[in-house]
Amino acid sequence: KRGPQWEAVLRHSLAQLHPAEEGTKQSQYVSVCHRQLGGVLLSIFARRRLAEEMRELSFAYVSVGVLGVMGNKGAIGARLRVKDETLCFVGAHLAAGEGPAVYE
Protein backbone atom coordinates (compact mmCIF):
# COMPACT_ATOMS: atom_id res chain seq x y z
CA LYS A 1 0.00 0.00 0.00
CA ARG A 2 1.29 3.40 -0.92
CA GLY A 3 -1.05 5.42 1.30
CA PRO A 4 1.69 6.65 3.67
CA GLN A 5 3.83 7.69 0.70
CA TRP A 6 0.94 9.65 -0.81
CA GLU A 7 0.24 11.29 2.54
CA ALA A 8 3.89 12.41 2.74
CA VAL A 9 3.69 13.85 -0.80
CA LEU A 10 0.49 15.71 0.06
CA ARG A 11 2.02 17.09 3.29
CA HIS A 12 5.10 18.25 1.39
CA SER A 13 3.01 19.90 -1.34
CA LEU A 14 0.85 21.72 1.21
CA ALA A 15 3.97 22.93 3.03
CA GLN A 16 5.35 24.29 -0.25
CA LEU A 17 2.10 26.04 -1.19
CA HIS A 18 1.37 27.30 2.34
CA PRO A 19 4.59 27.76 4.33
CA ALA A 20 4.57 27.76 8.13
CA GLU A 21 3.33 30.92 9.77
CA GLU A 22 5.96 33.35 11.02
CA GLY A 23 7.37 32.51 14.42
CA THR A 24 6.55 28.82 14.14
CA LYS A 25 7.91 25.83 12.26
CA GLN A 26 4.58 24.03 12.30
CA SER A 27 2.78 23.52 9.03
CA GLN A 28 -0.45 25.46 8.58
CA TYR A 29 -2.12 22.16 7.61
CA VAL A 30 -2.58 18.97 9.59
CA SER A 31 -3.82 15.55 8.56
CA VAL A 32 -7.34 15.03 9.88
CA CYS A 33 -7.75 11.52 8.51
CA HIS A 34 -6.10 9.09 6.17
CA ARG A 35 -7.81 5.87 5.06
CA GLN A 36 -7.09 3.48 2.21
CA LEU A 37 -9.11 0.71 0.58
CA GLY A 38 -7.08 -0.95 -2.15
CA GLY A 39 -6.40 1.76 -4.73
CA VAL A 40 -8.81 4.26 -3.18
CA LEU A 41 -7.20 6.76 -0.84
CA LEU A 42 -9.10 9.32 1.23
CA SER A 43 -6.94 11.98 2.88
CA ILE A 44 -8.41 15.04 4.55
CA PHE A 45 -6.19 17.93 5.53
CA ALA A 46 -7.29 21.11 7.28
CA ARG A 47 -5.75 24.31 8.51
CA ARG A 48 -4.48 23.75 12.02
CA ARG A 49 -6.85 26.28 13.61
CA LEU A 50 -9.86 24.76 11.80
CA ALA A 51 -8.87 21.18 12.69
CA GLU A 52 -9.18 22.13 16.36
CA GLU A 53 -12.90 22.81 15.71
CA MET A 54 -13.54 19.37 14.15
CA ARG A 55 -15.39 16.64 16.01
CA GLU A 56 -17.53 13.53 15.50
CA LEU A 57 -15.20 12.06 12.88
CA SER A 58 -16.44 8.73 11.54
CA PHE A 59 -15.61 6.45 8.61
CA ALA A 60 -17.30 3.81 6.51
CA TYR A 61 -16.15 1.71 3.61
CA VAL A 62 -17.67 -0.71 1.13
CA SER A 63 -15.74 -3.32 -0.87
CA VAL A 64 -17.52 -4.38 -4.04
CA GLY A 65 -14.63 -5.97 -5.90
CA VAL A 66 -14.18 -9.66 -6.66
CA LEU A 67 -16.62 -11.71 -4.54
CA GLY A 68 -17.68 -8.47 -2.84
CA VAL A 69 -14.63 -8.45 -0.59
CA MET A 70 -11.60 -7.48 -2.66
CA GLY A 71 -10.47 -3.90 -2.24
CA ASN A 72 -9.98 -3.28 -5.95
CA LYS A 73 -13.45 -1.67 -6.22
CA GLY A 74 -15.33 0.19 -3.56
CA ALA A 75 -15.68 3.44 -1.67
CA ILE A 76 -14.51 5.15 1.50
CA GLY A 77 -16.52 7.82 3.26
CA ALA A 78 -15.71 10.20 6.09
CA ARG A 79 -18.11 12.39 8.03
CA LEU A 80 -17.21 15.15 10.45
CA ARG A 81 -18.59 18.25 12.08
CA VAL A 82 -16.96 21.67 11.95
CA LYS A 83 -18.69 24.09 14.29
CA ASP A 84 -22.37 23.72 13.29
CA GLU A 85 -21.78 22.25 9.83
CA THR A 86 -21.62 18.57 8.86
CA LEU A 87 -19.25 17.61 6.05
CA CYS A 88 -19.07 14.35 4.12
CA PHE A 89 -16.22 13.21 1.86
CA VAL A 90 -16.39 10.17 -0.41
CA GLY A 91 -13.71 8.57 -2.56
CA ALA A 92 -14.78 5.75 -4.89
CA HIS A 93 -13.48 3.47 -7.62
CA LEU A 94 -16.34 1.55 -9.20
CA ALA A 95 -16.62 -0.70 -12.24
CA ALA A 96 -17.70 0.97 -15.47
CA GLY A 97 -21.00 -0.07 -17.01
CA GLU A 98 -22.50 -1.64 -13.89
CA GLY A 99 -26.05 -0.70 -12.96
CA PRO A 100 -26.94 0.99 -9.68
CA ALA A 101 -28.38 -2.25 -8.26
CA VAL A 102 -24.85 -3.68 -7.98
CA TYR A 103 -23.87 -1.02 -5.43
CA GLU A 104 -27.07 -0.73 -3.39
PDB file of C-alpha atoms in Angstrom:
ATOM      1  CA  LYS A   1       0.000   0.000   0.000  1.00  0.00           C
ATOM      2  CA  ARG A   2       1.287   3.403  -0.917  1.00  0.00           C
ATOM      3  CA  GLY A   3      -1.047   5.418   1.298  1.00  0.00           C
ATOM      4  CA  PRO A   4       1.689   6.647   3.669  1.00  0.00           C
ATOM      5  CA  GLN A   5       3.833   7.687   0.696  1.00  0.00           C
ATOM      6  CA  TRP A   6       0.943   9.652  -0.805  1.00  0.00           C
ATOM      7  CA  GLU A   7       0.236  11.294   2.540  1.00  0.00           C
ATOM      8  CA  ALA A   8       3.887  12.411   2.736  1.00  0.00           C
ATOM      9  CA  VAL A   9       3.695  13.847  -0.802  1.00  0.00           C
ATOM     10  CA  LEU A  10       0.494  15.713   0.064  1.00  0.00           C
ATOM     11  CA  ARG A  11       2.018  17.089   3.286  1.00  0.00           C
ATOM     12  CA  HIS A  12       5.103  18.255   1.391  1.00  0.00           C
ATOM     13  CA  SER A  13       3.007  19.903  -1.341  1.00  0.00           C
ATOM     14  CA  LEU A  14       0.847  21.722   1.206  1.00  0.00           C
ATOM     15  CA  ALA A  15       3.968  22.929   3.029  1.00  0.00           C
ATOM     16  CA  GLN A  16       5.353  24.287  -0.245  1.00  0.00           C
ATOM     17  CA  LEU A  17       2.105  26.043  -1.187  1.00  0.00           C
ATOM     18  CA  HIS A  18       1.366  27.303   2.339  1.00  0.00           C
ATOM     19  CA  PRO A  19       4.586  27.762   4.330  1.00  0.00           C
ATOM     20  CA  ALA A  20       4.571  27.755   8.125  1.00  0.00           C
ATOM     21  CA  GLU A  21       3.335  30.923   9.766  1.00  0.00           C
ATOM     22  CA  GLU A  22       5.965  33.349  11.022  1.00  0.00           C
ATOM     23  CA  GLY A  23       7.368  32.511  14.420  1.00  0.00           C
ATOM     24  CA  THR A  24       6.554  28.820  14.140  1.00  0.00           C
ATOM     25  CA  LYS A  25       7.909  25.835  12.261  1.00  0.00           C
ATOM     26  CA  GLN A  26       4.575  24.032  12.302  1.00  0.00           C
ATOM     27  CA  SER A  27       2.780  23.516   9.030  1.00  0.00           C
ATOM     28  CA  GLN A  28      -0.446  25.456   8.584  1.00  0.00           C
ATOM     29  CA  TYR A  29      -2.121  22.160   7.607  1.00  0.00           C
ATOM     30  CA  VAL A  30      -2.583  18.968   9.590  1.00  0.00           C
ATOM     31  CA  SER A  31      -3.821  15.550   8.556  1.00  0.00           C
ATOM     32  CA  VAL A  32      -7.340  15.027   9.879  1.00  0.00           C
ATOM     33  CA  CYS A  33      -7.745  11.516   8.509  1.00  0.00           C
ATOM     34  CA  HIS A  34      -6.104   9.087   6.170  1.00  0.00           C
ATOM     35  CA  ARG A  35      -7.810   5.869   5.059  1.00  0.00           C
ATOM     36  CA  GLN A  36      -7.090   3.475   2.215  1.00  0.00           C
ATOM     37  CA  LEU A  37      -9.113   0.707   0.582  1.00  0.00           C
ATOM     38  CA  GLY A  38      -7.084  -0.950  -2.151  1.00  0.00           C
ATOM     39  CA  GLY A  39      -6.396   1.759  -4.728  1.00  0.00           C
ATOM     40  CA  VAL A  40      -8.811   4.263  -3.178  1.00  0.00           C
ATOM     41  CA  LEU A  41      -7.197   6.763  -0.836  1.00  0.00           C
ATOM     42  CA  LEU A  42      -9.096   9.320   1.226  1.00  0.00           C
ATOM     43  CA  SER A  43      -6.941  11.979   2.885  1.00  0.00           C
ATOM     44  CA  ILE A  44      -8.414  15.037   4.550  1.00  0.00           C
ATOM     45  CA  PHE A  45      -6.192  17.932   5.530  1.00  0.00           C
ATOM     46  CA  ALA A  46      -7.288  21.110   7.276  1.00  0.00           C
ATOM     47  CA  ARG A  47      -5.746  24.309   8.506  1.00  0.00           C
ATOM     48  CA  ARG A  48      -4.479  23.746  12.017  1.00  0.00           C
ATOM     49  CA  ARG A  49      -6.854  26.276  13.612  1.00  0.00           C
ATOM     50  CA  LEU A  50      -9.864  24.759  11.802  1.00  0.00           C
ATOM     51  CA  ALA A  51      -8.866  21.183  12.694  1.00  0.00           C
ATOM     52  CA  GLU A  52      -9.183  22.126  16.359  1.00  0.00           C
ATOM     53  CA  GLU A  53     -12.897  22.810  15.709  1.00  0.00           C
ATOM     54  CA  MET A  54     -13.541  19.375  14.154  1.00  0.00           C
ATOM     55  CA  ARG A  55     -15.388  16.638  16.011  1.00  0.00           C
ATOM     56  CA  GLU A  56     -17.532  13.534  15.498  1.00  0.00           C
ATOM     57  CA  LEU A  57     -15.204  12.065  12.884  1.00  0.00           C
ATOM     58  CA  SER A  58     -16.438   8.729  11.544  1.00  0.00           C
ATOM     59  CA  PHE A  59     -15.613   6.451   8.612  1.00  0.00           C
ATOM     60  CA  ALA A  60     -17.301   3.810   6.514  1.00  0.00           C
ATOM     61  CA  TYR A  61     -16.148   1.711   3.608  1.00  0.00           C
ATOM     62  CA  VAL A  62     -17.673  -0.709   1.130  1.00  0.00           C
ATOM     63  CA  SER A  63     -15.738  -3.316  -0.870  1.00  0.00           C
ATOM     64  CA  VAL A  64     -17.520  -4.384  -4.044  1.00  0.00           C
ATOM     65  CA  GLY A  65     -14.629  -5.973  -5.896  1.00  0.00           C
ATOM     66  CA  VAL A  66     -14.183  -9.660  -6.658  1.00  0.00           C
ATOM     67  CA  LEU A  67     -16.623 -11.706  -4.537  1.00  0.00           C
ATOM     68  CA  GLY A  68     -17.684  -8.474  -2.840  1.00  0.00           C
ATOM     69  CA  VAL A  69     -14.632  -8.453  -0.594  1.00  0.00           C
ATOM     70  CA  MET A  70     -11.600  -7.485  -2.659  1.00  0.00           C
ATOM     71  CA  GLY A  71     -10.471  -3.896  -2.244  1.00  0.00           C
ATOM     72  CA  ASN A  72      -9.983  -3.278  -5.951  1.00  0.00           C
ATOM     73  CA  LYS A  73     -13.449  -1.665  -6.224  1.00  0.00           C
ATOM     74  CA  GLY A  74     -15.330   0.192  -3.563  1.00  0.00           C
ATOM     75  CA  ALA A  75     -15.678   3.436  -1.665  1.00  0.00           C
ATOM     76  CA  ILE A  76     -14.515   5.149   1.502  1.00  0.00           C
ATOM     77  CA  GLY A  77     -16.518   7.822   3.261  1.00  0.00           C
ATOM     78  CA  ALA A  78     -15.709  10.204   6.091  1.00  0.00           C
ATOM     79  CA  ARG A  79     -18.114  12.391   8.025  1.00  0.00           C
ATOM     80  CA  LEU A  80     -17.214  15.147  10.452  1.00  0.00           C
ATOM     81  CA  ARG A  81     -18.595  18.254  12.075  1.00  0.00           C
ATOM     82  CA  VAL A  82     -16.959  21.670  11.953  1.00  0.00           C
ATOM     83  CA  LYS A  83     -18.689  24.087  14.292  1.00  0.00           C
ATOM     84  CA  ASP A  84     -22.367  23.724  13.292  1.00  0.00           C
ATOM     85  CA  GLU A  85     -21.775  22.246   9.830  1.00  0.00           C
ATOM     86  CA  THR A  86     -21.623  18.571   8.857  1.00  0.00           C
ATOM     87  CA  LEU A  87     -19.248  17.608   6.046  1.00  0.00           C
ATOM     88  CA  CYS A  88     -19.066  14.348   4.116  1.00  0.00           C
ATOM     89  CA  PHE A  89     -16.220  13.213   1.861  1.00  0.00           C
ATOM     90  CA  VAL A  90     -16.387  10.166  -0.405  1.00  0.00           C
ATOM     91  CA  GLY A  91     -13.714   8.569  -2.555  1.00  0.00           C
ATOM     92  CA  ALA A  92     -14.778   5.750  -4.891  1.00  0.00           C
ATOM     93  CA  HIS A  93     -13.484   3.468  -7.620  1.00  0.00           C
ATOM     94  CA  LEU A  94     -16.338   1.552  -9.196  1.00  0.00           C
ATOM     95  CA  ALA A  95     -16.620  -0.703 -12.239  1.00  0.00           C
ATOM     96  CA  ALA A  96     -17.702   0.965 -15.470  1.00  0.00           C
ATOM     97  CA  GLY A  97     -20.999  -0.071 -17.012  1.00  0.00           C
ATOM     98  CA  GLU A  98     -22.500  -1.642 -13.892  1.00  0.00           C
ATOM     99  CA  GLY A  99     -26.049  -0.704 -12.964  1.00  0.00           C
ATOM    100  CA  PRO A 100     -26.937   0.993  -9.677  1.00  0.00           C
ATOM    101  CA  ALA A 101     -28.380  -2.255  -8.263  1.00  0.00           C
ATOM    102  CA  VAL A 102     -24.855  -3.681  -7.979  1.00  0.00           C
ATOM    103  CA  TYR A 103     -23.874  -1.019  -5.429  1.00  0.00           C
ATOM    104  CA  GLU A 104     -27.070  -0.726  -3.388  1.00  0.00           C
TER     105      GLU A 104
END
